[in-house]
PDB file of C-alpha atoms in Angstrom:
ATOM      1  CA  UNK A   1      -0.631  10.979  -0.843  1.00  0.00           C
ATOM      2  CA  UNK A   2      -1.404   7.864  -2.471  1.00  0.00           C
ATOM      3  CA  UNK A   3      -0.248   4.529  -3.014  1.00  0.00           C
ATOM      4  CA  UNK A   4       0.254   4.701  -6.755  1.00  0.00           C
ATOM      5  CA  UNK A   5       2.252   7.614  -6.182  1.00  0.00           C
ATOM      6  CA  UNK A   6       4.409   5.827  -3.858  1.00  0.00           C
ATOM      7  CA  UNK A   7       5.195   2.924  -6.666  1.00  0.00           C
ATOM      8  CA  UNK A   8       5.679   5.809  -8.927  1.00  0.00           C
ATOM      9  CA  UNK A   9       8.555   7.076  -7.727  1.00  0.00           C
ATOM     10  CA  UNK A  10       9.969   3.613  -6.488  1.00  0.00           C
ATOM     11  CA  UNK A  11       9.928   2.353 -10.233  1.00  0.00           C
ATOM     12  CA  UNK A  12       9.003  -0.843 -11.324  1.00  0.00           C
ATOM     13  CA  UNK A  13      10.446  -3.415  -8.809  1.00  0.00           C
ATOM     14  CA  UNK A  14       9.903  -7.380  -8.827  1.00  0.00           C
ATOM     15  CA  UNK A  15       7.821  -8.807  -6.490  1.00  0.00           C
ATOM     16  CA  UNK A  16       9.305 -11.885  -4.973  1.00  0.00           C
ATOM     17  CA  UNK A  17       7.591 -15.178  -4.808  1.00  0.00           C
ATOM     18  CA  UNK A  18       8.356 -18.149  -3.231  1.00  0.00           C
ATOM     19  CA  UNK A  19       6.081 -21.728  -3.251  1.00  0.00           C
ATOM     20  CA  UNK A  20       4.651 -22.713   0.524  1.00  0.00           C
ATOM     21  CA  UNK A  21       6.224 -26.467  -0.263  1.00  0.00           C
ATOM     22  CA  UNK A  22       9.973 -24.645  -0.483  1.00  0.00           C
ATOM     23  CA  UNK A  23      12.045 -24.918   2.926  1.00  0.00           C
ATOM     24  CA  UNK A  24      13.033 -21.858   4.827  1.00  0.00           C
ATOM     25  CA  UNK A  25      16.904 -22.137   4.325  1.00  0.00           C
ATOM     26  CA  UNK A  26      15.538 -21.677   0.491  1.00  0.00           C
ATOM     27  CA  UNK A  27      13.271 -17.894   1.957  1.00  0.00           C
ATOM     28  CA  UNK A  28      16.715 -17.246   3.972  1.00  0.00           C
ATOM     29  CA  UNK A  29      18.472 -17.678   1.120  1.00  0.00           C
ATOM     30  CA  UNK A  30      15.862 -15.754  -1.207  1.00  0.00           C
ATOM     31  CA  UNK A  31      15.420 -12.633   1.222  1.00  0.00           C
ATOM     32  CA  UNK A  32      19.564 -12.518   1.704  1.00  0.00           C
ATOM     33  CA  UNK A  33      19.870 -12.571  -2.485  1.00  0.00           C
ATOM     34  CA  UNK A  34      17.369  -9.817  -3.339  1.00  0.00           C
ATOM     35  CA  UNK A  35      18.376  -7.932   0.087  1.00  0.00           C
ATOM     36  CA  UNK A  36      14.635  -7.971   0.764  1.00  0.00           C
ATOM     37  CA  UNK A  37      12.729  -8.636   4.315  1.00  0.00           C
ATOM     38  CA  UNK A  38       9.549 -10.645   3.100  1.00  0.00           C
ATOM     39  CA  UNK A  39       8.317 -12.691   0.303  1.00  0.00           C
ATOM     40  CA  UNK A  40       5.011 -13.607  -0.980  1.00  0.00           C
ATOM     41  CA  UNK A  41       4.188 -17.432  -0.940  1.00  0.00           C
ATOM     42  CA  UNK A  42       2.121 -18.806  -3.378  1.00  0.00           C
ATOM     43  CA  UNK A  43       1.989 -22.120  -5.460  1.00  0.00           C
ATOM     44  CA  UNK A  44       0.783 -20.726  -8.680  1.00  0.00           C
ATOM     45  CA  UNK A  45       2.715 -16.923  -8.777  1.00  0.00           C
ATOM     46  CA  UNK A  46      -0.595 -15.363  -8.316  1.00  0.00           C
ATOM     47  CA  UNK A  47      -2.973 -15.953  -5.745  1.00  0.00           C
ATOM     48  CA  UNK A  48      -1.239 -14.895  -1.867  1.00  0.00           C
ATOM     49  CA  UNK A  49      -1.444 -18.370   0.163  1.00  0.00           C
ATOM     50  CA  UNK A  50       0.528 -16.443   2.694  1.00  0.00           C
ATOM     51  CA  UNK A  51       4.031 -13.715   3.561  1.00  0.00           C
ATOM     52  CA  UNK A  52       6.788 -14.741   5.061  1.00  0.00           C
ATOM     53  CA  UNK A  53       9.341 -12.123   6.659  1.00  0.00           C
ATOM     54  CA  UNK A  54      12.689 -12.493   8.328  1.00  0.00           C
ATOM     55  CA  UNK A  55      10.842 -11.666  11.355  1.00  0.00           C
ATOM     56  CA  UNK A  56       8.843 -14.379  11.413  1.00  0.00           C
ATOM     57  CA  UNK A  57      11.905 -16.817  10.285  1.00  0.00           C
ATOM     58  CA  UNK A  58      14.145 -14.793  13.257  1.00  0.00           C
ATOM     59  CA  UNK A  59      11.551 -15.103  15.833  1.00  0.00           C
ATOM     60  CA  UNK A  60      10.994 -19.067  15.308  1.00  0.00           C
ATOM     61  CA  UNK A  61      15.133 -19.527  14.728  1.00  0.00           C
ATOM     62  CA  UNK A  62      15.567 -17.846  18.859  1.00  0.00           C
ATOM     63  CA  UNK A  63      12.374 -19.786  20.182  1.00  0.00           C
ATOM     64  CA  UNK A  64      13.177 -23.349  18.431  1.00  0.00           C
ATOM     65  CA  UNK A  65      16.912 -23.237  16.674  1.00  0.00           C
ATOM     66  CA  UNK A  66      18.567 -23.871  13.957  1.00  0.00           C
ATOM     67  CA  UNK A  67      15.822 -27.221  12.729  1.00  0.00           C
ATOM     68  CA  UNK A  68      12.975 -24.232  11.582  1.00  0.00           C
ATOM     69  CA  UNK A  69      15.126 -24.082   8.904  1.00  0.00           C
ATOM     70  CA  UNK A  70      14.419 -27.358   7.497  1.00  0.00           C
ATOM     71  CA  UNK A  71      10.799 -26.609   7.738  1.00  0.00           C
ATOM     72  CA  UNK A  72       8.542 -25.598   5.178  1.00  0.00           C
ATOM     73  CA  UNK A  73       7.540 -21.588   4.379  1.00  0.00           C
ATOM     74  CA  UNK A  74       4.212 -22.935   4.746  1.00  0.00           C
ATOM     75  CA  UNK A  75       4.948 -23.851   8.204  1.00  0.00           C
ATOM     76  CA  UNK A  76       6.023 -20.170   9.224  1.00  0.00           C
ATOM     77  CA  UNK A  77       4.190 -18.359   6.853  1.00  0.00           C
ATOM     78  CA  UNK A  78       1.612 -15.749   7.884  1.00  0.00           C
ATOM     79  CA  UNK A  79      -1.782 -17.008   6.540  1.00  0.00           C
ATOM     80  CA  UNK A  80      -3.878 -14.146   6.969  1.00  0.00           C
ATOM     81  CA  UNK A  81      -2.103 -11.346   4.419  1.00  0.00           C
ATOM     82  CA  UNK A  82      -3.375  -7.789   5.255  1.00  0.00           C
ATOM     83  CA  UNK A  83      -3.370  -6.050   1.514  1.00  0.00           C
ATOM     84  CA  UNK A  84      -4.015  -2.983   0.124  1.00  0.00           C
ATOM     85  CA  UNK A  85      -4.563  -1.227  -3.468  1.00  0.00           C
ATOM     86  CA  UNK A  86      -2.539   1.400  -5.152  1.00  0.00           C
ATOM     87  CA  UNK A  87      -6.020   3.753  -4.576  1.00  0.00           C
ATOM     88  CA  UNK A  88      -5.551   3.740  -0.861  1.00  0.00           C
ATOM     89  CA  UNK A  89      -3.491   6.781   0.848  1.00  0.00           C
ATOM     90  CA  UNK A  90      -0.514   6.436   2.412  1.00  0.00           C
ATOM     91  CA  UNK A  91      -1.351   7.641   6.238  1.00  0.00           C
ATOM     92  CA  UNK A  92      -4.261   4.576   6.123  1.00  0.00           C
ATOM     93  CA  UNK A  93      -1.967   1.823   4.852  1.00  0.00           C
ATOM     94  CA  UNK A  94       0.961   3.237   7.620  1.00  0.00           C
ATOM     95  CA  UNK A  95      -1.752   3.283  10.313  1.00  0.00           C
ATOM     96  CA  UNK A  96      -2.842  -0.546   9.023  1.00  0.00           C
ATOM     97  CA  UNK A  97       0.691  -1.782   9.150  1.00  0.00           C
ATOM     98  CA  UNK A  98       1.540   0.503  12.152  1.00  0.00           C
ATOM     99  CA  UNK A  99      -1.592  -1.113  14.453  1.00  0.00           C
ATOM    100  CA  UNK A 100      -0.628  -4.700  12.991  1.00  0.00           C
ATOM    101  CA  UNK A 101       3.066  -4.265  13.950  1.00  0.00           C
ATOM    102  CA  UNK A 102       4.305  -5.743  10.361  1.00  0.00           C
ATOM    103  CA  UNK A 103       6.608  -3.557   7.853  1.00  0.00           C
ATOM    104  CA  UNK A 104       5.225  -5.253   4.493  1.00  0.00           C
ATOM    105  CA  UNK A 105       2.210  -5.358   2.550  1.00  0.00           C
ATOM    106  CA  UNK A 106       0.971  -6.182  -0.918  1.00  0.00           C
ATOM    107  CA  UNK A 107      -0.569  -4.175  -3.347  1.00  0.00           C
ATOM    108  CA  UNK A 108      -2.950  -5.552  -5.080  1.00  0.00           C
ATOM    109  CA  UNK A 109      -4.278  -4.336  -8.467  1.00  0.00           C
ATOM    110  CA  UNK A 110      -8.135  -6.129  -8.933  1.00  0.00           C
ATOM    111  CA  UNK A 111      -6.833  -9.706  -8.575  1.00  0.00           C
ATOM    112  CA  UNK A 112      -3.076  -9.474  -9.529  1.00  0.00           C
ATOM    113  CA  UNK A 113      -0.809  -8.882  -7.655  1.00  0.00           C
ATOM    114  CA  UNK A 114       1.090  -5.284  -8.034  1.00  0.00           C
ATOM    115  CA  UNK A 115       3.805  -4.632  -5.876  1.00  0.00           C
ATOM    116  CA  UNK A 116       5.328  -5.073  -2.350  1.00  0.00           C
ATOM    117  CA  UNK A 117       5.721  -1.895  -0.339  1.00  0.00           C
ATOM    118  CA  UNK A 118       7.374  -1.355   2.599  1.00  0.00           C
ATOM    119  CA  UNK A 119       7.186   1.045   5.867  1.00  0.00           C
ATOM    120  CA  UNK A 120      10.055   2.350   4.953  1.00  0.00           C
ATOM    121  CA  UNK A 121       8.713   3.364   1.607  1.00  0.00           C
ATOM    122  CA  UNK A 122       5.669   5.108   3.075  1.00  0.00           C
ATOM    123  CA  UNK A 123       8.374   6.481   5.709  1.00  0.00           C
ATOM    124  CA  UNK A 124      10.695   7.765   2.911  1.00  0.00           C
ATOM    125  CA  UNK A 125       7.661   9.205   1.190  1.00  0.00           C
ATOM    126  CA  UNK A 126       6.297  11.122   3.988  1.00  0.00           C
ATOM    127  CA  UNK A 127       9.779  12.526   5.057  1.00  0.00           C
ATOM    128  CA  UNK A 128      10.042  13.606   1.086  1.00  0.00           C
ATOM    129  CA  UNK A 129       6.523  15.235   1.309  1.00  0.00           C
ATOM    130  CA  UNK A 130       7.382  17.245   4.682  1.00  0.00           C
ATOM    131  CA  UNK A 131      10.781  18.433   3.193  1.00  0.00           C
ATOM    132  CA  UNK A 132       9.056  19.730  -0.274  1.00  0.00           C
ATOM    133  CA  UNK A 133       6.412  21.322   2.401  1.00  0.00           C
ATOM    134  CA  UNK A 134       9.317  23.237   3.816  1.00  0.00           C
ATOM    135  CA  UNK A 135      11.201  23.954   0.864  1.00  0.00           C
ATOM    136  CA  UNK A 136       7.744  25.767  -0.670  1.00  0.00           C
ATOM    137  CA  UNK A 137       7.354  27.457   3.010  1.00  0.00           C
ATOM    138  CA  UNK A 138      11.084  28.455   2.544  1.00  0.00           C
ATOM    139  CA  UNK A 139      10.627  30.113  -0.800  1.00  0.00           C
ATOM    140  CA  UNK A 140       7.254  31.900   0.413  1.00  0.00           C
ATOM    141  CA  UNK A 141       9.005  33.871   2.871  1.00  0.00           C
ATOM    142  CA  UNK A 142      11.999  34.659   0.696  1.00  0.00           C
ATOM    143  CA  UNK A 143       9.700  35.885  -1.849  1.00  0.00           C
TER     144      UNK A 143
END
């Protein structure tokens, strides 16, 4: 299974953008709206300067308190953005995000950016592959 595949059957979704200069009370604010758990910063809407999750906003909010939120996404943001293209399979991406212990990661399509997917999209779509696996095994035997 593929990548495009997965986006195919998740449908066209936004991806959500935020700029590096905006606080994180604003990303809070942003990843409570769209019920989301990262967003891609970026100062122009196209080129990744960085992703910022709520576990990177969680894990500075328990080690410092309630002042990260004041600071800037740039400040939290994770600089180095693992990507990946809607050509790539499934089990590589999940073994990329599994060894890099994140749950997000952009697809990119040339230079654009495509879409966000999540492990629990490549989850979902592994669970949905095994069950039409058994279904087919089902029917086999039956006849």
């Amino acid at each position: 299974m593929f990548i495009k595949s997965i986006l195919a059957d998740k449908g066209k979704q936004p991806v959500h953008i935020i700029s590096p200069q905006e606080s994180i009370q604003s990303a809070v604010s942003m990843l409570s709206d769209h019920r989301i758990g990262a967003i891609i910063a970026s100062s122009d809407g196209s080129t990744i300067q960085g992703i910022i999750s709520e576990r990177d906003i969680v894990r500075e909010l328990g080690a410092r308190g309630a002042m990260v939120l004041n600071e800037t996404v740039g400040d939290l943001m994770t600089k180095e953005v693992k990507i990946c293209s809607a050509d790539d399979s499934a089990q590589d991406v999940l073994q990329i995000m599994t060894n890099g212990r994140f749950r997000h990661i952009p697809v990119m399509d040339g230079a654009g950016l495509l879409a966000m997917i999540s492990i629990g999209d490549l989850v979902k779509a592994r669970l949905d592959a095994i069950e039409n696996e058994n279904n087919a095994i089902v029917e086999m035997i039956r006849g």
